[in-house]
Short mmCIF file of C-alpha atoms in Angstrom, two decimals:
data_model
loop_
_atom_site.label_atom_id
_atom_site.label_comp_id
_atom_site.label_asym_id
_atom_site.label_seq_id
_atom_site.Cartn_x
_atom_site.Cartn_y
_atom_site.Cartn_z
CA MET D 1 -69.05 67.48 -13.10
CA ARG D 2 -68.29 64.79 -15.62
CA PHE D 3 -68.57 61.25 -14.29
CA ASN D 4 -65.27 59.34 -14.44
CA PRO D 5 -65.75 55.59 -13.81
CA VAL D 6 -62.02 55.03 -13.20
CA ASP D 7 -61.90 57.63 -10.40
CA TYR D 8 -65.21 56.34 -9.04
CA ILE D 9 -63.83 52.78 -8.74
CA ARG D 10 -60.47 54.02 -7.42
CA ASN D 11 -62.15 55.89 -4.57
CA LYS D 12 -64.02 52.78 -3.45
CA SER D 13 -62.69 50.60 -0.64
CA LEU D 14 -60.37 47.66 -1.35
CA ARG D 15 -63.03 45.18 -0.27
CA TRP D 16 -65.53 46.73 -2.71
CA ARG D 17 -63.02 46.66 -5.57
CA ILE D 18 -62.06 43.04 -4.92
CA MET D 19 -65.70 41.97 -4.67
CA PHE D 20 -66.51 43.94 -7.82
CA CYS D 21 -63.69 42.18 -9.66
CA ILE D 22 -64.89 38.78 -8.43
CA GLY D 23 -68.44 39.68 -9.49
CA ILE D 24 -67.27 40.54 -13.02
CA ALA D 25 -65.38 37.23 -13.19
CA ILE D 26 -68.47 35.32 -12.06
CA VAL D 27 -70.67 37.10 -14.62
CA MET D 28 -68.21 36.33 -17.42
CA LEU D 29 -67.94 32.67 -16.43
CA ALA D 30 -71.73 32.39 -16.14
CA PHE D 31 -72.18 33.97 -19.58
CA SER D 32 -69.61 31.59 -21.08
CA LEU D 33 -71.31 28.61 -19.41
CA LEU D 34 -74.77 29.68 -20.61
CA MET D 35 -73.56 30.08 -24.19
CA THR D 36 -71.88 26.66 -24.11
CA MET D 37 -75.02 25.07 -22.66
CA ASN D 38 -77.18 26.76 -25.31
CA PHE D 39 -74.98 25.52 -28.17
CA THR D 40 -74.88 22.00 -26.75
CA THR D 41 -78.65 21.92 -26.15
CA ASP D 42 -79.38 23.02 -29.73
CA ALA D 43 -77.01 20.38 -31.12
CA PHE D 44 -78.56 17.57 -29.10
CA HIS D 45 -82.05 18.82 -29.92
CA ASN D 46 -81.28 18.62 -33.64
CA LEU D 47 -79.74 15.20 -33.11
CA GLY D 48 -82.88 14.00 -31.33
CA GLU D 49 -85.12 15.45 -34.04
CA SER D 50 -83.19 13.41 -36.62
CA TYR D 51 -84.60 10.15 -35.36
CA LYS D 52 -87.93 11.34 -34.07
CA SER D 53 -89.48 11.08 -37.54
CA ASN D 54 -88.43 7.41 -37.83
CA ALA D 55 -89.92 6.68 -34.42
CA GLU D 56 -93.18 8.34 -35.49
CA ILE D 57 -93.29 6.24 -38.70
CA THR D 58 -92.80 3.10 -36.59
CA GLU D 59 -95.65 4.06 -34.28
CA PHE D 60 -97.77 4.98 -37.35
CA THR D 61 -97.10 1.56 -38.87
CA GLN D 62 -98.07 -0.19 -35.64
CA ALA D 63 -101.34 1.79 -35.45
CA LEU D 64 -102.24 0.88 -39.11
CA SER D 65 -101.41 -2.79 -38.48
CA SER D 66 -103.64 -2.84 -35.38
CA THR D 67 -106.43 -1.10 -37.33
CA GLU D 68 -106.20 -3.69 -40.13
CA LYS D 69 -106.31 -6.62 -37.70
CA ALA D 70 -109.27 -5.17 -35.80
CA MET D 71 -111.13 -4.65 -39.14
CA GLU D 72 -110.38 -8.21 -40.19
CA ASN D 73 -111.58 -9.64 -36.86
CA TYR D 74 -114.79 -7.66 -36.99
CA VAL D 75 -115.51 -8.68 -40.56
CA ASN D 76 -114.91 -12.35 -39.76
CA TYR D 77 -116.26 -12.57 -36.22
CA ARG D 78 -118.23 -9.39 -35.56
CA THR D 79 -117.21 -9.03 -31.88
CA PHE D 80 -117.57 -5.98 -29.71
CA GLU D 81 -113.90 -6.06 -28.67
CA SER D 82 -112.76 -5.97 -32.30
CA ILE D 83 -114.92 -2.96 -33.24
CA ASP D 84 -113.76 -1.09 -30.12
CA THR D 85 -110.13 -1.85 -30.97
CA TYR D 86 -110.71 -0.74 -34.54
CA TYR D 87 -111.91 2.73 -33.60
CA ASN D 88 -109.16 3.22 -31.00
CA GLN D 89 -106.38 2.26 -33.40
CA ARG D 90 -107.99 4.20 -36.25
CA PHE D 91 -107.89 7.30 -34.02
CA ARG D 92 -104.18 6.75 -33.37
CA ALA D 93 -103.49 6.32 -37.08
CA GLU D 94 -105.37 9.50 -37.91
CA GLU D 95 -103.14 11.50 -35.47
CA TYR D 96 -100.05 10.58 -37.51
CA TYR D 97 -101.95 10.69 -40.81
CA ASN D 98 -102.86 14.36 -40.28
CA LYS D 99 -99.15 15.24 -39.87
CA LEU D 100 -98.19 13.95 -43.34
CA GLN D 101 -97.80 16.00 -46.49
CA GLU D 102 -101.19 16.67 -48.09
CA PHE D 103 -100.02 17.99 -51.46
CA PRO D 104 -97.64 16.73 -54.14
CA SER D 105 -94.07 17.99 -53.87
CA ARG D 106 -90.83 17.89 -55.83
CA ASN D 107 -89.02 16.83 -52.74
CA GLU D 108 -88.74 13.04 -52.75
CA VAL D 109 -89.42 12.57 -49.06
CA ALA D 110 -92.30 15.06 -49.02
CA HIS D 111 -93.81 13.48 -52.15
CA LYS D 112 -93.52 10.04 -50.56
CA GLU D 113 -95.36 11.41 -47.47
CA TYR D 114 -98.07 12.67 -49.83
CA LEU D 115 -98.49 9.14 -51.30
CA VAL D 116 -98.64 7.60 -47.83
CA HIS D 117 -101.18 10.26 -46.85
CA GLN D 118 -103.40 9.42 -49.81
CA LEU D 119 -103.10 5.64 -49.37
CA THR D 120 -103.87 5.96 -45.66
CA GLU D 121 -106.96 8.01 -46.45
CA SER D 122 -108.08 5.32 -48.96
CA PHE D 123 -107.39 2.50 -46.53
CA LEU D 124 -109.36 4.16 -43.76
CA TYR D 125 -112.18 4.94 -46.20
CA TYR D 126 -112.59 1.36 -47.49
CA SER D 127 -112.05 -0.19 -44.05
CA ASN D 128 -114.86 1.99 -42.73
CA LEU D 129 -117.12 0.83 -45.63
CA ALA D 130 -116.26 -2.78 -44.87
CA ILE D 131 -117.19 -2.29 -41.21
CA SER D 132 -120.48 -0.62 -42.20
CA ALA D 133 -121.27 -3.45 -44.69
CA ARG D 134 -120.58 -6.02 -41.99
CA ARG D 135 -123.06 -4.28 -39.72
CA ALA D 136 -125.63 -4.37 -42.55
CA ASN D 137 -124.76 -8.04 -43.34
CA SER D 138 -124.20 -7.14 -47.02
CA GLU D 139 -121.86 -9.89 -48.14
CA GLU D 140 -121.22 -8.46 -51.57
CA GLU D 141 -120.22 -5.02 -50.26
CA ILE D 142 -118.16 -6.62 -47.50
CA THR D 143 -116.15 -8.57 -50.03
CA ILE D 144 -115.57 -5.63 -52.36
CA ASN D 145 -114.71 -3.05 -49.67
CA TYR D 146 -112.60 -5.48 -47.69
CA LYS D 147 -110.62 -6.36 -50.86
CA TYR D 148 -110.06 -2.63 -51.65
CA ALA D 149 -109.04 -1.95 -48.07
CA MET D 150 -106.50 -4.80 -48.03
CA ASP D 151 -105.08 -3.76 -51.43
CA CYS D 152 -104.64 -0.23 -50.09
CA TYR D 153 -103.11 -1.54 -46.88
CA ASN D 154 -100.58 -3.76 -48.68
CA TYR D 155 -99.53 -0.97 -50.99
CA LEU D 156 -99.50 1.48 -48.06
CA THR D 157 -97.15 -0.79 -46.12
CA SER D 158 -94.65 -0.88 -48.95
CA GLN D 159 -94.79 2.90 -49.32
CA ILE D 160 -94.29 3.37 -45.57
CA LEU D 161 -91.18 1.18 -45.74
CA GLU D 162 -89.82 3.30 -48.59
CA LEU D 163 -90.67 6.50 -46.66
CA ASN D 164 -88.93 5.13 -43.59
CA LYS D 165 -85.87 4.30 -45.70
CA LEU D 166 -85.80 7.78 -47.22
CA ARG D 167 -86.11 9.34 -43.79
CA LEU D 168 -83.30 7.15 -42.48
CA GLU D 169 -81.08 8.36 -45.29
CA GLN D 170 -82.14 11.94 -44.65
CA ASN D 171 -81.57 11.56 -40.88
CA ALA D 172 -78.16 9.97 -41.46
CA ALA D 173 -77.11 13.03 -43.43
CA ARG D 174 -78.62 15.26 -40.77
CA TYR D 175 -76.75 13.25 -38.10
CA ASN D 176 -73.46 13.95 -39.84
CA ASP D 177 -74.35 17.62 -39.96
CA ASN D 178 -75.21 17.52 -36.26
CA GLN D 179 -71.90 15.87 -35.49
CA ASN D 180 -70.11 18.66 -37.29
CA THR D 181 -72.25 21.17 -35.45
CA ILE D 182 -71.35 19.59 -32.09
CA ARG D 183 -67.65 19.68 -32.94
CA PHE D 184 -67.99 23.30 -33.99
CA THR D 185 -69.91 24.04 -30.81
CA ASN D 186 -67.20 22.45 -28.69
CA LEU D 187 -64.54 24.44 -30.50
CA LEU D 188 -66.59 27.62 -30.10
CA SER D 189 -67.07 26.90 -26.40
CA ILE D 190 -63.31 26.51 -25.95
CA ILE D 191 -62.72 29.77 -27.80
CA PHE D 192 -65.28 31.59 -25.67
CA PHE D 193 -63.79 30.09 -22.52
CA LEU D 194 -60.31 31.23 -23.49
CA ILE D 195 -61.58 34.72 -24.36
CA PHE D 196 -63.41 35.07 -21.06
CA ALA D 197 -60.45 33.58 -19.17
CA ILE D 198 -58.18 36.21 -20.75
CA LEU D 199 -60.68 38.96 -19.91
CA ILE D 200 -60.94 37.74 -16.33
CA PHE D 201 -57.15 37.59 -16.08
CA LEU D 202 -56.85 41.15 -17.39
CA VAL D 203 -59.50 42.43 -14.98
CA LEU D 204 -57.81 40.68 -12.05
CA TYR D 205 -54.37 41.84 -13.18
CA PHE D 206 -55.28 45.50 -13.45
CA THR D 207 -57.28 45.40 -10.20
CA ILE D 208 -54.49 43.71 -8.24
CA THR D 209 -51.91 46.01 -9.86
CA SER D 210 -53.89 49.10 -8.82
CA ILE D 211 -53.93 47.73 -5.26
CA MET D 212 -50.35 46.43 -5.05
CA ASP D 213 -48.41 49.25 -6.76
CA PRO D 214 -49.05 51.76 -3.93
CA LEU D 215 -48.26 49.04 -1.38
CA VAL D 216 -44.96 48.28 -3.14
CA ASP D 217 -44.07 51.99 -3.10
CA LEU D 218 -45.10 52.22 0.55
CA SER D 219 -42.96 49.16 1.40
CA ALA D 220 -39.92 50.67 -0.34
CA VAL D 221 -40.37 54.01 1.43
CA SER D 222 -40.87 52.24 4.79
CA ASN D 223 -37.60 50.37 4.22
CA LYS D 224 -35.78 53.68 3.64
CA VAL D 225 -37.36 55.15 6.77
CA SER D 226 -36.28 52.11 8.82
CA GLN D 227 -32.69 52.81 7.68
CA GLY D 228 -32.94 56.42 8.90
CA ASP D 229 -33.51 58.08 5.53
CA PHE D 230 -36.28 60.64 6.02
CA ASP D 231 -35.44 62.69 2.92
CA ILE D 232 -38.15 61.02 0.83
CA PRO D 233 -40.93 62.48 -1.34
CA LEU D 234 -44.45 62.44 0.06
CA PHE D 235 -47.13 60.34 -1.61
CA ASN D 236 -49.80 63.07 -1.78
CA ARG D 237 -52.35 60.40 -2.72
CA THR D 238 -55.90 61.73 -3.16
CA SER D 239 -57.86 58.45 -3.40
CA LYS D 240 -60.31 57.77 -0.57
CA ASP D 241 -59.71 54.01 -0.23
CA GLU D 242 -57.74 52.29 2.52
CA ILE D 243 -54.44 52.67 0.67
CA GLY D 244 -55.07 56.40 0.22
CA ASN D 245 -55.78 56.73 3.96
CA LEU D 246 -52.62 54.74 4.74
CA CYS D 247 -50.49 56.91 2.43
CA ARG D 248 -51.89 60.12 3.93
CA ALA D 249 -51.21 58.80 7.45
CA PHE D 250 -47.67 57.86 6.37
CA ASP D 251 -47.16 61.37 4.97
CA LYS D 252 -48.29 62.89 8.28
CA MET D 253 -45.94 60.54 10.15
CA ILE D 254 -42.96 61.58 7.96
CA ILE D 255 -43.80 65.26 8.47
CA SER D 256 -44.08 64.70 12.25
CA ILE D 257 -40.75 62.84 12.32
CA ARG D 258 -39.05 65.61 10.36
CA GLU D 259 -40.45 68.22 12.74
CA TYR D 260 -39.37 66.09 15.70
CA ILE D 261 -35.85 65.75 14.28
CA ASP D 262 -35.68 69.52 13.77
CA THR D 263 -36.81 69.97 17.37
CA ILE D 264 -34.13 67.55 18.59
CA TRP D 265 -31.45 69.38 16.61
CA GLU D 266 -32.65 72.67 18.07
CA LYS D 267 -32.56 71.21 21.59
CA ALA D 268 -29.08 69.82 20.94
CA ARG D 269 -27.92 73.24 19.85
CA ILE D 270 -29.45 74.85 22.93
CA GLU D 271 -27.89 72.19 25.18
CA ALA D 272 -24.52 72.79 23.57
CA ASP D 273 -24.86 76.50 24.31
CA LEU D 274 -25.91 75.72 27.87
CA LYS D 275 -22.94 73.38 28.28
CA LYS D 276 -20.66 76.15 27.19
CA LYS D 277 -22.28 78.53 29.63
CA GLU D 278 -22.05 75.88 32.34
CA ILE D 279 -18.30 75.70 31.90
CA GLU D 280 -18.14 79.47 32.11
CA MET D 281 -20.25 79.43 35.29
CA GLN D 282 -18.13 76.77 36.99
CA SER D 283 -15.63 79.28 38.29
CA LEU D 284 -18.45 81.51 39.53
CA TYR D 285 -19.92 78.54 41.40
CA THR D 286 -16.65 77.96 43.20
CA ASP D 287 -16.68 81.57 44.35
CA ALA D 288 -20.28 81.16 45.51
CA GLN D 289 -19.30 78.13 47.61
CA LEU D 290 -16.60 80.16 49.33
CA ARG D 291 -19.12 82.90 50.08
CA ALA D 292 -21.60 80.32 51.47
CA LEU D 293 -18.93 79.01 53.86
CA GLN D 294 -18.28 82.55 55.00
CA ASN D 295 -22.04 83.12 55.56
CA GLN D 296 -22.20 80.06 57.82
CA ILE D 297 -19.97 81.87 60.31
CA ASN D 298 -22.92 84.09 61.34
CA PRO D 299 -25.28 81.19 62.41
CA HIS D 300 -22.43 79.55 64.33
CA PHE D 301 -21.63 82.86 65.97
CA LEU D 302 -25.37 83.11 66.91
CA PHE D 303 -25.38 79.59 68.45
CA ASN D 304 -22.18 80.31 70.42
CA THR D 305 -23.61 83.64 71.61
CA LEU D 306 -26.90 82.01 72.75
CA ASN D 307 -24.98 79.24 74.58
CA THR D 308 -22.78 81.85 76.29
CA GLY D 309 -25.88 83.78 77.39
CA ALA D 310 -27.44 80.54 78.71
CA GLN D 311 -24.28 79.87 80.81
CA LEU D 312 -24.38 83.39 82.22
CA ALA D 313 -28.10 82.99 83.08
CA MET D 314 -27.30 79.69 84.81
CA MET D 315 -24.48 81.33 86.81
CA GLU D 316 -26.95 84.04 87.86
CA ASN D 317 -29.56 81.37 88.79
CA ALA D 318 -32.00 82.57 86.07
CA ASP D 319 -33.20 79.04 85.21
CA LYS D 320 -36.12 80.09 82.99
CA THR D 321 -33.95 82.43 80.97
CA CYS D 322 -31.31 79.71 80.62
CA TYR D 323 -33.89 77.15 79.47
CA PHE D 324 -35.41 79.66 77.02
CA MET D 325 -32.06 80.44 75.42
CA GLU D 326 -31.21 76.73 75.16
CA GLN D 327 -34.56 76.08 73.39
CA VAL D 328 -33.92 78.95 70.96
CA ALA D 329 -30.40 77.67 70.24
CA ASP D 330 -31.68 74.12 69.64
CA PHE D 331 -34.40 75.45 67.32
CA PHE D 332 -31.98 77.38 65.14
CA ARG D 333 -29.42 74.59 65.16
CA TYR D 334 -32.08 72.09 63.92
CA ASN D 335 -33.24 74.56 61.29
CA ILE D 336 -29.74 74.91 59.83
CA GLN D 337 -28.56 71.30 60.17
CA GLN D 338 -31.73 69.65 58.78
CA GLN D 339 -32.16 71.92 55.81
CA SER D 340 -30.89 69.53 53.16
CA ARG D 341 -32.08 66.10 54.40
CA THR D 342 -35.05 64.22 55.82
CA ALA D 343 -35.87 63.75 59.46
CA SER D 344 -37.95 61.30 61.46
CA ILE D 345 -41.38 62.25 62.76
CA ASP D 346 -39.98 62.02 66.33
CA GLU D 347 -37.30 64.61 65.47
CA GLU D 348 -39.92 66.89 63.92
CA LEU D 349 -42.08 66.58 67.06
CA GLY D 350 -39.06 67.54 69.19
CA LEU D 351 -38.62 70.68 67.08
CA ILE D 352 -42.32 71.47 67.56
CA ASP D 353 -41.85 71.30 71.34
CA ASN D 354 -38.97 73.80 71.12
CA PHE D 355 -40.94 76.11 68.83
CA VAL D 356 -44.14 76.00 70.90
CA TYR D 357 -42.16 76.72 74.11
CA ILE D 358 -40.65 79.81 72.48
CA MET D 359 -44.11 80.92 71.26
CA LYS D 360 -45.65 80.43 74.74
CA VAL D 361 -42.91 82.50 76.31
CA ARG D 362 -43.71 85.19 73.77
CA PHE D 363 -47.55 85.09 73.89
CA GLY D 364 -48.17 83.66 77.36
CA ASN D 365 -51.69 82.46 78.11
CA ARG D 366 -53.00 83.72 74.75
CA LEU D 367 -51.68 80.48 73.17
CA ASP D 368 -53.33 77.13 74.00
CA PHE D 369 -51.42 74.26 72.29
CA THR D 370 -52.53 70.62 72.71
CA LYS D 371 -51.15 67.34 71.34
CA GLU D 372 -52.86 63.99 70.79
CA ILE D 373 -50.06 61.57 69.98
CA PRO D 374 -50.28 57.80 70.53
CA GLU D 375 -47.51 56.00 72.37
CA GLY D 376 -44.64 54.48 70.49
CA PRO D 377 -41.79 55.84 68.39
CA PHE D 378 -42.32 57.32 64.93
CA PRO D 379 -39.14 56.58 62.97
CA GLU D 380 -40.78 57.24 59.59
CA GLN D 381 -38.83 59.78 57.54
CA ILE D 382 -40.39 62.99 56.20
CA PRO D 383 -38.81 66.13 54.72
CA SER D 384 -37.26 68.23 57.47
CA MET D 385 -39.10 71.34 58.64
CA THR D 386 -42.47 69.89 57.55
CA LEU D 387 -44.54 70.27 60.74
CA GLN D 388 -43.12 73.59 62.04
CA PRO D 389 -44.48 75.77 59.16
CA LEU D 390 -47.94 74.23 59.65
CA VAL D 391 -47.90 74.88 63.43
CA GLU D 392 -46.56 78.41 62.88
CA ASN D 393 -49.36 79.10 60.36
CA CYS D 394 -52.04 77.88 62.78
CA ILE D 395 -50.59 79.92 65.70
CA LYS D 396 -50.51 83.04 63.55
CA HIS D 397 -54.16 82.70 62.47
CA GLY D 398 -55.38 81.42 65.84
CA LEU D 399 -53.93 84.39 67.72
CA LYS D 400 -56.11 86.72 65.69
CA LYS D 401 -58.78 85.71 68.23
CA SER D 402 -58.60 86.65 71.89
CA LYS D 403 -57.09 83.25 72.56
CA GLY D 404 -55.48 81.04 69.98
CA LYS D 405 -56.06 77.30 70.15
CA VAL D 406 -53.80 75.00 68.14
CA ARG D 407 -54.16 71.26 68.13
CA LEU D 408 -51.74 68.62 66.74
CA CYS D 409 -53.03 65.04 66.26
CA ILE D 410 -51.34 61.88 65.00
CA GLU D 411 -53.26 58.75 64.01
CA ARG D 412 -51.73 55.53 62.71
CA THR D 413 -53.85 53.67 60.10
CA LYS D 414 -53.19 50.61 57.98
CA ASP D 415 -51.49 52.49 55.16
CA PHE D 416 -50.62 55.92 56.54
CA ILE D 417 -49.60 57.95 59.56
CA VAL D 418 -52.09 60.83 59.46
CA ILE D 419 -50.86 64.11 61.00
CA SER D 420 -53.29 67.01 61.37
CA VAL D 421 -52.70 70.55 62.69
CA SER D 422 -55.77 72.76 63.28
CA ASP D 423 -56.54 76.23 64.66
CA ASN D 424 -59.59 78.23 65.74
CA GLY D 425 -59.01 81.19 63.39
CA ASP D 426 -61.30 82.60 60.74
CA GLY D 427 -60.48 79.79 58.31
CA MET D 428 -58.86 79.82 54.89
CA PRO D 429 -61.03 81.14 52.00
CA ALA D 430 -61.96 78.64 49.30
CA LYS D 431 -60.18 80.60 46.57
CA THR D 432 -56.98 80.60 48.66
CA ARG D 433 -57.17 76.82 49.08
CA GLU D 434 -57.64 76.35 45.35
CA ALA D 435 -54.74 78.70 44.67
CA VAL D 436 -52.48 76.67 47.01
CA PHE D 437 -53.28 73.39 45.25
CA GLU D 438 -52.86 75.00 41.84
CA ALA D 439 -49.47 76.36 42.89
CA VAL D 440 -48.39 72.88 44.08
CA ALA D 441 -49.57 71.31 40.81
CA SER D 442 -47.67 73.88 38.73
CA GLY D 443 -44.54 73.91 40.92
CA THR D 444 -44.96 77.59 41.88
CA THR D 445 -43.84 78.50 45.41
CA ARG D 446 -45.75 81.78 45.77
CA LEU D 447 -49.41 82.73 45.62
CA SER D 448 -50.55 85.44 43.25
CA PRO D 449 -51.23 88.87 44.92
CA GLU D 450 -54.91 88.92 43.92
CA VAL D 451 -55.56 85.75 45.99
CA LEU D 452 -54.15 87.18 49.24
CA ASP D 453 -56.11 89.72 51.31
CA ASN D 454 -54.73 93.15 52.06
CA ASN D 455 -53.82 92.28 55.63
CA SER D 456 -51.72 89.22 54.74
CA THR D 457 -48.16 89.24 56.07
CA HIS D 458 -47.08 86.18 54.09
CA ASN D 459 -47.37 84.91 50.52
CA GLY D 460 -47.97 81.18 51.19
CA THR D 461 -44.38 80.16 50.43
CA GLY D 462 -43.87 78.07 53.56
CA LEU D 463 -47.13 76.15 53.20
CA ILE D 464 -46.64 75.48 49.47
CA SER D 465 -43.03 74.46 50.12
CA VAL D 466 -44.19 71.82 52.63
CA PHE D 467 -46.62 70.29 50.15
CA LEU D 468 -44.11 70.39 47.29
CA ARG D 469 -41.41 68.66 49.37
CA LEU D 470 -43.88 65.93 50.39
CA GLN D 471 -44.80 65.44 46.74
CA LEU D 472 -41.17 65.22 45.64
CA GLU D 473 -40.19 62.91 48.49
CA PHE D 474 -42.96 60.30 48.04
CA HIS D 475 -43.84 60.94 44.35
CA ARG D 476 -47.52 61.23 45.20
CA ASP D 477 -49.97 64.10 45.17
CA ASP D 478 -52.59 62.66 47.56
CA LEU D 479 -50.61 63.10 50.80
CA PHE D 480 -51.85 66.59 51.79
CA ASP D 481 -55.14 68.38 52.19
CA ILE D 482 -56.70 71.53 53.68
CA THR D 483 -60.12 71.33 55.36
CA ASP D 484 -62.21 73.24 57.86
CA GLY D 485 -61.38 72.90 61.56
CA GLU D 486 -63.57 71.50 64.32
CA ASN D 487 -67.23 72.49 64.12
CA GLY D 488 -66.55 74.15 60.77
CA LYS D 489 -64.32 76.83 62.35
CA GLY D 490 -60.68 77.54 61.65
CA THR D 491 -58.42 75.59 59.34
CA ARG D 492 -57.02 72.05 59.46
CA PHE D 493 -53.88 70.95 57.60
CA ILE D 494 -53.61 67.21 56.97
CA ILE D 495 -50.55 65.31 55.76
CA LYS D 496 -50.23 61.56 55.27
CA VAL D 497 -46.97 59.65 55.65
CA PRO D 498 -46.95 56.19 54.02
CA ASN D 499 -46.14 53.35 56.42
CA VAL D 500 -42.76 51.71 55.85
#
């Protein structure tokens, strides 16, 4: 695959691209600064070199003058200090003397350096002879060599002055050239600065543009979406930077909104159809109400019949039969009247007394029912017909033994009134318990056939209905439970009523 630097940079993160742009700007500025410093350094170096030669000539002249004075003192006074000074200054003069032009030249300054070189050599030669003659105390040689040395020195001094003048003229011209060079360097530095500034501006412009253009488009599209216009083209951006991720997320959001709008329109259409059907069913509902009123005649006829039978039993002095029929009438009357509302715990306990009396009349000593209820009223409201299905379930399973034992307990705690109903039957299988809770969670009122055993005479509707009504009444799913009975035998149903 061919490497594309533009795509490579575009796929980098925004932070990397901004830092890369800043890095390029810093490199360009550093390069411009280094070039300017280099030009300026060269110009000042040339300017310093212009006057270095004059300074060297001045130092050379001072060394020759000190050499001449030391020679003169030694010749006249022959002191150790003067001979030591002579050799020290002679050494200094030779350092500069060796730098001068050694051969004739057509260049005036170079030729003048050649003359100074030769005269210096002669001066040092005759001064050395004069020093040697003074050591040997040869007056004639001292006079001759001293005279030659002084003649050379005097002529050398005049030539050095002329050389210094020529160098000053040469350095003045070089100074003017250096001034022009400095001005050119300054102009060149400004040009380079402007060029690099333009390059930096272009780099920043294109980088910021590549970052801001998608954001501008995204802002415009977001504004349309905020006004309810979802008929917009998708970005379909393939870059892997933050903007690309944002555009892809925005595309997914638009697609999700469109699908949600389509779903809403579909639901609106379905609701419109249902509304139409509801109007059509209204007349049928009125007919159903009339039929329900007619069906209520049968329960009332049953209550009136039971009450008539109780009066006849009383007239015949059959007190037990009278009491039994009154309990049955009260039970059915409560069942019908409380079907669509809540009842207090005290009312539910009264119904349990009626129901248990009927069951004892039916089963006799085979049923042992006990209650453990603390003193005090229980006005707390629960869904009607909550306790009776639990007691009926326990009686049914307890009577599978030779003697069924059912126990109802109430305990008041800080937060709840805990009601438990237990039996001494074979217990509820674990899979049946799980199926009951799953049915409550899903809102199903019947257990699946594979959960129930072959001998079951019920499908769990009453038990599940109790738990569902508790859940709907208190909007909580932690108010009911199924556990093992006492000593791990039988089944215990537990419901919790929140304290008011």
